[in-house]
Coordinates of C-alpha atoms in Angstrom, one line a residue:
Chain E
X614 CA 14.7 4.0 34.0
X615 CA 15.4 7.0 36.3
X616 CA 17.5 5.0 38.7
X617 CA 19.5 3.5 35.8
X618 CA 20.1 6.9 34.3
X619 CA 21.2 8.2 37.7
X620 CA 23.8 5.4 38.0
X621 CA 24.9 5.9 34.4
X622 CA 25.5 9.6 34.9
X623 CA 27.5 8.8 38.0
X624 CA 29.6 6.3 36.0
X625 CA 30.2 8.9 33.2
X626 CA 31.1 11.5 35.8
X627 CA 33.6 9.1 37.5
X628 CA 35.3 8.5 34.1
X629 CA 35.7 12.3 33.8
X630 CA 33.0 13.0 31.2
X631 CA 32.4 11.3 27.9
X632 CA 35.8 12.2 26.4
X633 CA 36.1 13.7 22.9
X634 CA 36.0 10.4 21.0
X635 CA 32.8 9.2 22.6
X636 CA 31.3 12.6 22.5
X637 CA 32.0 13.0 18.8
X638 CA 30.6 9.5 18.1
X639 CA 27.4 10.3 19.9
X640 CA 27.0 13.7 18.3
X641 CA 27.8 12.3 14.8
X642 CA 25.4 9.5 15.3
X643 CA 22.5 11.7 16.3
X644 CA 23.2 14.2 13.5
X645 CA 23.4 11.5 10.8
X646 CA 20.1 9.9 12.0
X647 CA 18.4 13.3 12.0
X648 CA 19.9 14.0 8.6
X649 CA 18.5 10.7 7.2
X650 CA 15.1 11.6 8.6
X651 CA 15.3 15.1 7.2
X652 CA 16.2 13.8 3.8
X653 CA 13.1 11.6 3.6
X654 CA 10.9 14.4 5.0
X655 CA 12.2 16.8 2.4
X656 CA 11.7 14.3 -0.5
X657 CA 8.2 13.6 0.6
X658 CA 7.4 17.3 1.0
X659 CA 9.0 18.0 -2.4
X660 CA 7.0 15.4 -4.2
X661 CA 3.7 16.6 -2.7
X662 CA 4.7 20.2 -3.4
X663 CA 5.4 19.5 -7.1
X664 CA 2.2 17.5 -7.6
X665 CA 0.0 20.1 -5.7
X666 CA 1.6 23.2 -7.1
X667 CA 1.6 22.1 -10.8
X668 CA -1.5 20.0 -10.5
X669 CA -3.7 22.5 -8.9
X670 CA -2.8 25.1 -11.5
X671 CA -3.9 22.7 -14.2
X672 CA -7.3 22.0 -12.7
X673 CA -10.3 23.5 -14.4
X674 CA -14.0 22.7 -14.8
X675 CA -13.4 21.6 -18.4
X676 CA -11.0 18.9 -17.1
X677 CA -13.9 17.1 -15.5
X678 CA -16.4 17.7 -18.2
X679 CA -14.6 16.9 -21.5
X680 CA -12.8 13.9 -22.8
X681 CA -9.2 13.7 -24.0
X682 CA -8.6 14.9 -27.6
X683 CA -5.2 14.2 -29.0
X684 CA -2.8 16.0 -26.6
X685 CA -5.4 18.3 -25.0
X686 CA -8.9 18.3 -23.9
X687 CA -10.1 17.0 -20.5
X688 CA -9.8 13.9 -18.4
X689 CA -13.4 12.8 -18.0
X690 CA -12.8 9.6 -19.8
X691 CA -9.7 8.8 -17.6
X692 CA -11.5 9.7 -14.4
X693 CA -14.5 7.5 -15.4
X694 CA -12.2 4.7 -16.5
X695 CA -10.1 4.7 -13.3
X696 CA -13.3 4.5 -11.2
X697 CA -14.8 1.7 -13.4
X698 CA -11.5 -0.3 -13.2
X699 CA -10.8 0.2 -9.5
X700 CA -14.4 -0.5 -8.4
X701 CA -14.6 -3.5 -10.8
X702 CA -11.3 -4.8 -9.4
X703 CA -12.5 -4.4 -5.9
X704 CA -15.9 -6.0 -6.6
X705 CA -13.9 -9.1 -7.6
X706 CA -11.3 -8.9 -4.9
X707 CA -13.5 -8.3 -1.9
X708 CA -15.5 -11.5 -1.7
X709 CA -12.4 -13.7 -2.3
X710 CA -10.0 -11.6 -0.3
X711 CA -12.4 -11.4 2.7
X712 CA -13.1 -15.1 2.6
X713 CA -9.3 -15.7 2.7
X714 CA -8.9 -13.2 5.5
X715 CA -11.7 -14.7 7.5
X716 CA -10.4 -18.2 7.0
X717 CA -6.9 -17.3 8.1
X718 CA -8.2 -15.6 11.2
X719 CA -10.9 -18.1 12.2
X720 CA -9.0 -21.3 11.4
X721 CA -5.5 -20.5 12.4
X722 CA -3.0 -23.3 12.9
X723 CA -4.5 -25.2 9.9
X724 CA -2.2 -26.0 7.0
X725 CA -4.5 -24.2 4.4
X726 CA -4.4 -21.0 6.6
X727 CA -0.6 -21.1 6.7
X728 CA -0.5 -21.6 2.9
X729 CA -2.8 -18.7 2.3
X730 CA -1.0 -16.4 4.7
X731 CA 2.4 -17.1 3.1
X732 CA 1.1 -16.8 -0.5
X733 CA -0.7 -13.6 0.3
X734 CA 2.6 -12.1 1.4
X735 CA 4.3 -13.5 -1.7
X736 CA 1.6 -12.2 -4.0
X737 CA 2.1 -8.6 -2.6
X738 CA 5.7 -8.9 -3.7
X739 CA 5.1 -10.1 -7.2
X740 CA 5.9 -7.2 -9.5
X741 CA 2.7 -5.6 -10.9
X742 CA 4.1 -5.8 -14.5
X743 CA 4.3 -9.6 -14.2
X744 CA 0.6 -9.7 -13.3
X745 CA -0.1 -7.3 -16.2
X746 CA 1.8 -9.5 -18.6
X747 CA 0.0 -12.6 -17.3
X748 CA -3.3 -10.8 -18.0
X749 CA -2.1 -9.9 -21.5
X750 CA -1.2 -13.4 -22.5
X751 CA -4.2 -15.1 -20.9
X752 CA -7.2 -12.7 -21.1
X753 CA -6.2 -10.3 -23.9
X754 CA -4.6 -12.9 -26.3
X755 CA -5.7 -16.4 -25.4
X756 CA -9.3 -15.7 -24.4
X757 CA -9.4 -13.0 -27.1
X758 CA -11.0 -10.3 -24.9
X759 CA -8.7 -7.7 -26.4
X760 CA -7.9 -4.6 -24.3
X761 CA -10.9 -4.5 -22.1
X762 CA -12.5 -3.5 -18.8
X763 CA -12.7 -7.1 -17.7
X764 CA -9.0 -7.8 -18.3
X765 CA -8.0 -4.6 -16.5
X766 CA -10.3 -5.2 -13.6
X767 CA -9.2 -8.8 -13.1
X768 CA -5.5 -7.7 -13.1
X769 CA -6.3 -5.1 -10.5
X770 CA -8.3 -7.6 -8.5
X771 CA -5.2 -9.9 -8.3
X772 CA -3.2 -7.0 -7.0
X773 CA -5.9 -6.0 -4.5
X774 CA -6.5 -9.5 -3.2
X775 CA -3.7 -9.8 -0.7
X776 CA -4.4 -6.3 0.7
X777 CA -8.1 -7.2 1.3
X778 CA -7.2 -10.6 2.8
X779 CA -4.6 -9.1 5.1
X780 CA -6.7 -6.2 6.5
X781 CA -9.7 -8.5 7.0
X782 CA -7.6 -10.9 8.9
X783 CA -6.2 -8.1 11.1
X784 CA -9.7 -6.7 11.7
X785 CA -11.2 -10.2 12.6
X786 CA -8.3 -10.8 15.0
X787 CA -9.1 -7.6 16.8
X788 CA -12.5 -9.0 17.8
X789 CA -12.1 -10.3 21.3
X790 CA -12.2 -14.1 21.8
X791 CA -14.7 -13.6 24.7
X792 CA -17.3 -12.5 22.1
X793 CA -16.9 -15.7 20.2
X794 CA -17.0 -17.8 23.3
X795 CA -20.1 -16.0 24.5
X796 CA -21.9 -16.6 21.2
X797 CA -20.9 -20.3 21.2
X798 CA -22.1 -20.6 24.8
X799 CA -25.5 -19.2 23.8
X800 CA -25.7 -22.0 21.2
X801 CA -24.8 -20.1 18.0
X802 CA -23.3 -22.2 15.2
X803 CA -20.0 -21.6 13.5
X804 CA -21.6 -19.7 10.6
X805 CA -23.6 -17.3 12.8
X806 CA -20.6 -16.6 15.1
X807 CA -18.5 -15.6 12.1
X808 CA -21.0 -13.8 10.0
X809 CA -23.5 -12.4 12.6
X810 CA -21.1 -11.7 15.5
X811 CA -17.5 -11.3 14.4
X812 CA -17.9 -9.8 10.9
X813 CA -20.1 -6.9 11.9
X814 CA -17.7 -6.1 14.8
X815 CA -14.7 -6.2 12.4
X816 CA -16.5 -4.4 9.5
X817 CA -15.3 -0.8 10.1
X818 CA -11.6 -1.8 10.2
X819 CA -12.2 -4.2 7.3
X820 CA -13.8 -1.4 5.3
X821 CA -10.8 0.8 5.9
X822 CA -8.6 -2.0 4.5
X823 CA -10.8 -2.2 1.4
X824 CA -10.4 1.6 1.0
X825 CA -6.6 1.1 1.2
X826 CA -6.8 -1.6 -1.5
X827 CA -8.9 0.9 -3.6
X828 CA -6.0 3.4 -3.2
X829 CA -3.5 0.8 -4.4
X830 CA -5.7 0.0 -7.4
X831 CA -6.2 3.6 -8.4
X832 CA -2.4 4.2 -8.3
X833 CA -1.4 1.2 -10.5
X834 CA -0.2 1.7 -14.1
X835 CA 1.9 -1.2 -15.2
X836 CA -0.8 -4.0 -14.9
X837 CA -3.3 -1.9 -16.9
X838 CA -1.2 -0.8 -19.9
X839 CA -1.5 -4.2 -21.6
X840 CA -4.9 -5.3 -20.2
X841 CA -7.1 -2.2 -20.2
X842 CA -5.2 -0.4 -23.0
X843 CA -6.3 3.3 -23.4
X844 CA -9.2 5.1 -24.9
X845 CA -10.0 8.7 -25.5
X846 CA -13.7 8.0 -25.3
X847 CA -16.1 7.4 -22.5
X848 CA -16.8 3.8 -21.5
X849 CA -19.3 2.2 -23.8
X850 CA -20.5 -0.2 -21.1
X851 CA -18.9 -3.3 -22.7
X852 CA -16.9 -5.5 -20.4
X853 CA -14.8 -7.1 -23.2
X854 CA -13.6 -6.1 -26.6
X855 CA -13.1 -2.3 -26.1
X856 CA -10.3 -0.5 -24.2
X857 CA -10.8 2.1 -21.5
X858 CA -8.8 5.1 -20.3
X859 CA -7.4 5.7 -16.8
X860 CA -5.6 8.5 -15.0
X861 CA -2.2 6.9 -14.5
X862 CA -1.9 6.3 -18.2
X863 CA -2.4 10.1 -18.7
X864 CA 0.4 10.8 -16.3
X865 CA 2.8 8.5 -18.0
X866 CA 2.1 9.4 -21.6
X867 CA 1.4 13.1 -21.4
X868 CA 4.4 14.1 -19.3
X869 CA 6.7 13.1 -22.2
X870 CA 4.8 15.1 -24.8
X871 CA 6.3 18.4 -25.9
X872 CA 3.0 20.3 -25.6
X873 CA 2.1 22.4 -22.6
X874 CA -1.5 21.3 -22.9
X875 CA -0.5 17.6 -22.6
X876 CA 1.8 18.3 -19.7
X877 CA -1.0 20.1 -17.9
X878 CA -3.1 16.9 -18.3
X879 CA -0.4 14.9 -16.8
X880 CA 0.0 17.2 -13.8
X881 CA -3.8 17.3 -13.3
X882 CA -4.0 13.5 -13.4
X883 CA -1.1 13.2 -11.0
X884 CA -2.8 15.6 -8.6
X885 CA -6.1 13.8 -8.7
X886 CA -4.5 10.3 -8.2
X887 CA -2.1 11.5 -5.5
X888 CA -4.8 13.5 -3.6
X889 CA -7.2 10.6 -3.7
X890 CA -4.5 8.2 -2.4
X891 CA -3.3 10.5 0.4
X892 CA -6.8 11.3 1.6
X893 CA -7.6 7.6 1.9
X894 CA -4.3 6.8 3.6
X895 CA -4.8 9.7 6.1
X896 CA -8.4 8.8 6.9
X897 CA -7.6 5.1 7.3
X898 CA -4.7 5.9 9.7
X899 CA -7.0 8.1 11.7
X900 CA -9.6 5.3 12.0
X901 CA -7.0 2.6 12.9
X902 CA -5.3 4.9 15.5
X903 CA -8.6 5.7 17.2
X904 CA -9.4 2.0 17.5
X905 CA -6.0 1.2 19.0
Chain A
X142 CA -19.4 -23.5 5.9
X143 CA -15.8 -24.0 6.5
X144 CA -15.4 -25.8 3.2
X145 CA -17.1 -22.9 1.3
X146 CA -14.8 -20.4 3.0
X147 CA -11.7 -22.5 2.2
X148 CA -12.8 -22.8 -1.4
X149 CA -13.4 -19.0 -1.8
X150 CA -10.1 -18.3 0.0
X151 CA -8.4 -20.6 -2.5
X152 CA -8.7 -18.0 -5.2
X153 CA -5.8 -16.2 -3.7
X154 CA -3.2 -19.0 -3.9
X155 CA -4.7 -20.2 -7.2
X156 CA -4.2 -16.8 -8.8
X157 CA -0.5 -16.8 -7.8
X158 CA -0.1 -20.3 -9.1
X159 CA -1.9 -19.4 -12.3
X160 CA 0.5 -16.5 -12.9
X161 CA 3.6 -18.7 -12.7
X162 CA 2.0 -21.7 -14.5
X163 CA 0.6 -19.7 -17.5
X164 CA 3.8 -17.7 -17.9
X165 CA 5.8 -20.9 -17.8
X166 CA 3.6 -22.6 -20.4
X167 CA 3.5 -19.6 -22.7
X168 CA 7.3 -19.0 -22.4
X169 CA 8.2 -22.6 -22.8
X170 CA 9.1 -22.4 -26.6
X171 CA 11.2 -19.4 -25.9
X172 CA 13.0 -21.0 -23.0
X173 CA 13.8 -24.0 -25.2
X174 CA 14.9 -21.8 -28.1
X175 CA 16.9 -19.2 -26.1
X176 CA 18.6 -21.8 -23.8
X177 CA 21.0 -20.7 -21.1
X178 CA 22.5 -18.0 -23.3
X179 CA 19.4 -15.9 -22.7
X180 CA 20.9 -14.7 -19.4
X181 CA 24.5 -14.2 -20.7
X182 CA 24.2 -12.7 -24.1
X183 CA 23.9 -9.1 -24.9
X184 CA 21.7 -9.0 -28.0
X185 CA 18.0 -8.4 -28.1
X186 CA 17.3 -8.6 -31.8
X187 CA 13.9 -9.3 -33.4
X188 CA 15.6 -10.3 -36.6
X189 CA 14.5 -9.3 -40.1
X190 CA 10.8 -8.7 -39.7
X191 CA 10.2 -8.3 -43.5
X192 CA 11.5 -11.8 -44.3
X193 CA 9.7 -15.1 -44.2
X194 CA 10.1 -17.0 -40.9
X195 CA 12.8 -19.7 -40.9
X196 CA 12.8 -22.9 -38.8
X197 CA 15.7 -23.4 -36.5
X198 CA 15.8 -26.5 -34.2
X199 CA 12.1 -27.1 -34.8
X200 CA 11.2 -23.5 -33.9
X201 CA 9.9 -20.9 -36.2
X202 CA 11.7 -17.5 -35.9
X203 CA 12.4 -14.5 -38.0
X204 CA 15.9 -14.8 -39.7
X205 CA 18.6 -13.3 -37.5
X206 CA 16.4 -13.2 -34.4
X207 CA 18.4 -13.5 -31.2
X208 CA 17.3 -13.0 -27.6
X209 CA 19.8 -12.2 -24.9
X210 CA 19.1 -10.0 -21.9
X211 CA 22.5 -9.6 -20.1
X212 CA 22.2 -5.8 -20.3
X213 CA 18.8 -6.1 -18.6
X214 CA 20.2 -8.3 -15.8
X215 CA 23.1 -5.9 -15.4
X216 CA 20.8 -2.9 -15.3
X217 CA 18.4 -4.5 -12.9
X218 CA 21.2 -5.6 -10.5
X219 CA 23.1 -2.3 -10.6
X220 CA 20.1 0.0 -10.1
X221 CA 18.9 -2.3 -7.3
X222 CA 22.3 -2.3 -5.7
X223 CA 22.5 1.5 -5.8
X224 CA 19.0 1.7 -4.4
X225 CA 19.8 -0.6 -1.5
X226 CA 23.2 1.1 -0.8
X227 CA 21.4 4.4 -0.4
X228 CA 18.2 3.1 1.3
X229 CA 19.9 1.0 4.0
X230 CA 21.8 3.8 5.8
X231 CA 19.0 6.3 5.3
X232 CA 16.4 3.8 6.5
X233 CA 18.4 2.8 9.5
X234 CA 19.2 6.4 10.4
X235 CA 15.6 7.5 10.0
X236 CA 14.4 4.6 12.1
X237 CA 16.8 5.4 14.9
X238 CA 15.7 9.0 14.8
X239 CA 12.0 8.2 14.8
X240 CA 12.3 5.4 17.5
X241 CA 14.6 7.3 19.9
X242 CA 14.6 11.0 19.3
X243 CA 10.9 11.8 19.0
X244 CA 8.1 10.7 21.3
X245 CA 4.3 10.2 21.6
X246 CA 1.8 11.9 19.3
X247 CA 4.6 13.8 17.4
X248 CA 6.3 10.5 16.6
X249 CA 3.1 9.0 15.1
X250 CA 2.6 12.1 12.9
X251 CA 6.1 12.4 11.5
X252 CA 6.6 8.6 11.1
X253 CA 3.3 8.6 9.2
X254 CA 4.4 11.5 7.0
X255 CA 7.6 9.7 6.0
X256 CA 5.9 6.4 5.5
X257 CA 3.5 8.0 3.1
X258 CA 6.5 7.7 0.7
X259 CA 5.3 4.1 0.3
X260 CA 1.8 5.1 -0.8
X261 CA 2.8 7.4 -3.6
X262 CA 2.2 5.6 -6.9
X263 CA 5.1 4.6 -9.0
X264 CA 4.1 6.7 -11.9
X265 CA 4.0 9.8 -9.8
X266 CA 7.6 9.1 -8.7
X267 CA 8.4 8.9 -12.4
X268 CA 6.7 12.2 -13.0
X269 CA 8.6 13.8 -10.1
X270 CA 11.8 12.2 -11.5
X271 CA 11.4 13.7 -14.9
X272 CA 10.2 17.1 -13.7
X273 CA 12.4 17.7 -10.6
X274 CA 15.1 15.0 -10.0
X275 CA 16.6 14.8 -13.5
X276 CA 17.1 18.5 -14.1
X277 CA 18.4 18.9 -10.6
X278 CA 20.8 16.0 -10.8
X279 CA 22.1 16.5 -14.3
X280 CA 22.7 20.3 -13.7
X281 CA 23.9 20.4 -10.2
X282 CA 24.9 17.0 -8.8
X283 CA 26.3 14.9 -11.6
X284 CA 28.9 17.5 -12.9
X285 CA 30.0 18.0 -9.3
X286 CA 30.2 14.2 -8.7
X287 CA 32.2 13.8 -11.9
X288 CA 34.7 16.5 -10.8
X289 CA 35.0 15.3 -7.2
X290 CA 35.2 11.6 -7.8
X291 CA 36.4 11.6 -11.4
X292 CA 39.5 9.6 -10.5
X293 CA 37.3 6.5 -10.2
X294 CA 36.3 5.5 -13.7
X295 CA 32.8 4.7 -12.5
X296 CA 32.1 8.3 -11.6
X297 CA 34.0 9.9 -14.4
X298 CA 32.0 11.7 -17.1
X299 CA 30.3 12.1 -19.5
X300 CA 27.4 12.7 -17.2
X301 CA 24.8 12.4 -19.9
X302 CA 21.3 13.7 -19.9
X303 CA 20.3 12.7 -16.4
X304 CA 18.3 9.7 -17.6
X305 CA 20.2 6.7 -16.3
X306 CA 21.5 4.3 -13.7
X307 CA 22.1 6.7 -10.8
X308 CA 18.9 8.5 -11.2
X309 CA 17.0 5.2 -11.3
X310 CA 18.8 4.1 -8.2
X311 CA 18.1 7.3 -6.3
X312 CA 14.4 7.2 -7.2
X313 CA 14.2 3.5 -6.3
X314 CA 15.8 4.1 -3.0
X315 CA 13.1 6.6 -2.1
X316 CA 10.5 4.1 -3.0
X317 CA 11.9 1.2 -0.9
X318 CA 13.2 3.2 2.1
X319 CA 9.8 3.1 4.0
X320 CA 9.9 -0.7 3.9
X321 CA 13.2 -0.8 5.7
X322 CA 12.6 2.2 7.9
X323 CA 9.1 1.4 9.2
X324 CA 9.9 -2.3 10.0
X325 CA 13.1 -1.4 11.8
X326 CA 11.4 1.5 13.7
X327 CA 8.8 -1.0 15.0
X328 CA 11.5 -3.5 16.0
X329 CA 13.5 -0.8 17.8
X330 CA 10.4 0.5 19.7
X331 CA 9.6 -3.1 20.7
X332 CA 13.0 -3.8 22.3
X333 CA 12.7 -4.6 26.1
X334 CA 13.1 -1.6 28.4
X335 CA 15.5 -3.7 30.6
X336 CA 18.1 -3.5 27.9
X337 CA 18.0 0.3 27.8
X338 CA 18.1 0.4 31.6
X339 CA 21.0 -2.0 31.8
X340 CA 23.0 0.0 29.2
X341 CA 22.2 3.3 30.8
X342 CA 23.3 2.0 34.2
X343 CA 26.8 1.1 33.0
X344 CA 27.2 4.6 31.6
X345 CA 26.2 4.2 28.0
X346 CA 24.6 7.3 26.4
X347 CA 21.2 6.8 24.7
X348 CA 22.8 6.7 21.2
X349 CA 25.5 4.2 22.4
X350 CA 22.7 2.0 23.8
X351 CA 20.9 2.1 20.4
X352 CA 24.0 1.5 18.3
X353 CA 25.7 -1.2 20.4
X354 CA 22.9 -2.9 22.2
X355 CA 19.5 -2.5 20.4
X356 CA 20.6 -2.3 16.7
X357 CA 22.6 -5.6 16.7
X358 CA 19.5 -7.4 18.2
X359 CA 17.4 -6.3 15.2
X360 CA 19.9 -7.7 12.7
X361 CA 17.5 -10.3 11.4
X362 CA 14.8 -7.7 10.9
X363 CA 17.2 -5.5 9.0
X364 CA 18.2 -8.4 6.7
X365 CA 14.6 -9.5 6.1
X366 CA 13.3 -6.0 5.4
X367 CA 16.3 -5.5 3.0
X368 CA 15.1 -8.6 1.2
X369 CA 11.6 -7.2 0.9
X370 CA 13.0 -4.0 -0.4
X371 CA 15.2 -5.9 -2.8
X372 CA 12.1 -7.7 -4.2
X373 CA 10.3 -4.4 -4.6
X374 CA 13.2 -2.7 -6.3
X375 CA 13.8 -5.6 -8.8
X376 CA 10.2 -5.5 -10.0
X377 CA 9.6 -1.8 -10.0
X378 CA 8.4 -0.8 -13.4
X379 CA 6.9 2.7 -14.1
X380 CA 9.4 4.9 -12.3
X381 CA 12.4 3.1 -13.8
X382 CA 10.8 3.1 -17.2
X383 CA 10.4 6.9 -17.0
X384 CA 13.9 7.9 -15.8
X385 CA 16.3 5.0 -16.8
X386 CA 16.9 6.1 -20.4
X387 CA 15.7 2.7 -21.7
X388 CA 19.0 1.5 -23.1
X389 CA 19.0 -1.4 -25.6
X390 CA 21.8 -3.9 -25.9
X391 CA 24.1 -1.6 -24.0
X392 CA 26.1 -2.1 -20.9
X393 CA 26.6 1.0 -18.8
X394 CA 30.1 2.4 -18.9
X395 CA 29.7 4.7 -15.9
X396 CA 27.2 5.4 -13.2
X397 CA 25.3 8.1 -15.2
X398 CA 24.8 5.9 -18.3
X399 CA 21.3 4.9 -19.5
X400 CA 20.1 1.5 -18.6
X401 CA 17.0 -0.6 -18.7
X402 CA 15.6 -3.2 -16.3
X403 CA 13.8 -6.4 -16.8
X404 CA 10.5 -5.1 -15.5
X405 CA 10.7 -1.8 -17.5
X406 CA 11.8 -3.7 -20.7
X407 CA 8.7 -5.9 -20.7
X408 CA 6.6 -2.8 -20.8
X409 CA 8.6 -0.8 -23.3
X410 CA 9.1 -3.7 -25.8
X411 CA 5.7 -5.4 -26.0
X412 CA 4.6 -3.1 -28.8
X413 CA 7.6 -3.8 -31.0
X414 CA 7.6 -7.5 -30.0
X415 CA 4.1 -7.8 -31.4
X416 CA 5.5 -7.1 -34.8
X417 CA 7.2 -10.5 -34.8
X418 CA 4.8 -12.8 -36.7
X419 CA 6.3 -15.9 -35.1
X420 CA 5.4 -14.7 -31.6
X421 CA 8.9 -15.7 -30.4
X422 CA 9.6 -12.1 -29.2
X423 CA 6.4 -12.0 -27.1
X424 CA 7.3 -15.4 -25.7
X425 CA 10.8 -14.2 -24.8
X426 CA 9.2 -11.3 -22.9
X427 CA 7.1 -13.8 -21.1
X428 CA 10.4 -15.6 -20.2
X429 CA 11.6 -12.3 -18.6
X430 CA 8.3 -12.0 -16.7
X431 CA 8.6 -15.6 -15.5
X432 CA 12.2 -15.0 -14.3
X433 CA 11.0 -11.9 -12.4
X434 CA 8.1 -13.8 -10.9
X435 CA 10.3 -16.7 -9.7
X436 CA 13.0 -14.4 -8.3
X437 CA 10.4 -12.2 -6.4
X438 CA 8.7 -15.4 -5.2
X439 CA 12.0 -16.8 -3.7
X440 CA 13.0 -13.4 -2.2
X441 CA 9.6 -12.9 -0.5
X442 CA 9.4 -16.4 0.9
X443 CA 12.9 -16.0 2.3
X444 CA 12.1 -12.6 3.8
X445 CA 8.9 -13.8 5.4
X446 CA 10.6 -16.9 6.8
X447 CA 13.4 -14.7 8.3
X448 CA 10.8 -12.2 9.8
X449 CA 8.9 -15.1 11.2
X450 CA 12.0 -16.6 12.8
X451 CA 12.8 -13.2 14.3
X452 CA 9.3 -13.2 15.9
X453 CA 8.3 -9.9 14.2
X454 CA 4.6 -9.2 14.2
X455 CA 3.6 -8.8 10.5
X456 CA 2.7 -5.3 9.6
X457 CA -0.4 -4.7 7.6
X458 CA 1.5 -4.4 4.3

């Protein structure tokens, strides 16, 4: 690179400098790219600032200890519901998603693997409201579950599936081929190579991916509104037949209420959701970078 | 062993198929009743909900019921177009800056910070839109735009409340810009060093090299990531629902006017659609969901095929 730069500088010098048109083009190009970056940086910082400044002010012990009452009260029901729905969704998504990821990474070049890979990418792109509406007409209406934990968790599982599949696949591919070859050479069968050798090695990265899927599930709103419904009360432990609250609903509904107490609930919910998601994203990036 | 894995893995493709299949079955009576006019007529009318249902062409509906979603298609396309028109230059500019102007550990940190825009939930964007963006735009930016560009009817007033097309487009552009920026940044970083050296040796500055040599080589990546962004913007629900003004049966007269999009409409109308005892309104909403699903399916397959053809390593998400 140094030699090339040297020759380039000489060429520019022979031409008598860049000249004003080229100079202007280069200067404008750099400034516009810097401006574009700055714009995004400012937007990101602004969003975080608003959520943190307004949300932190709305936090109080009562928020975590009481349930929602009308347009005030606390968020205990929503916090509990978000955890129940997200954990439930992941419990469903993890076995199937990991199986899909393992299959794609261990049997590449098969037709089924290609199909799963492509459809996982497509499923990520399906609008979450479409999955929510699908959940409504099938589970809530047709199966008659009503607004329920089961319907909400299954909708979330469908959204988390491709994330789990994809991160498992990436994690499994990071396991060196030599390890598999060594295991086969020692006489291990296919099942033990996958589950006793590769999967443990891939588990930390794979768990990170599952955490990212959890972050996605916690941040979803549209697929839950017509599957999980909303409830002011704590979860009664039933999987079908009774609705459940969650934080993103509180953000959506309470920000449009004319009452300060309702708005405070929305800010607090936004703070909790955003903080949770950012922490997971930052931690997972840290883990992935260290492995690289 | 392999069979069992393949079977468990099959849940993923099966759930995608189930979504399309069940929506299609459920929406079928609506598809037959609404016909092709569904996409070209501008009336979403549940009919007289207090009257007895009448039978038209073998289908039970409320008298006067008519379902056309032209205003939704227009709102979806316009807000997406604005989002892409804003996100493309900003995404390309930010990608150039991050790939070429900053280095090493610092690059990792600032890129990550900007890409966190993709992790913020849609409903938090909506909240920020209501609390910050709408007051800011409607007080400071829109009146100025209307004065400066008022000669074009699209930009002329009234500038309205701030809930509307341009606000939705701006918010959407922030949500999709990481898709374009991150993919393009990776593609730029991955370009061979020989190209940079060759360009430098014939007297090109660094920016000229990026602009005239490297960027044209990433054309397929830009197109493909634009498709991905397009798919995301078309289906975005919560943020648009919160800032679009939720117009009904209304075509926007200028860029500030309230709109609604297909995705947001499904969410905002289900409650009232449930009042229809014949169920045709709920089925017509399913028809909208089906159209959205099929469009996003096509766009995503196209984008992935393009990225695959460009030899781009798939990112995690």
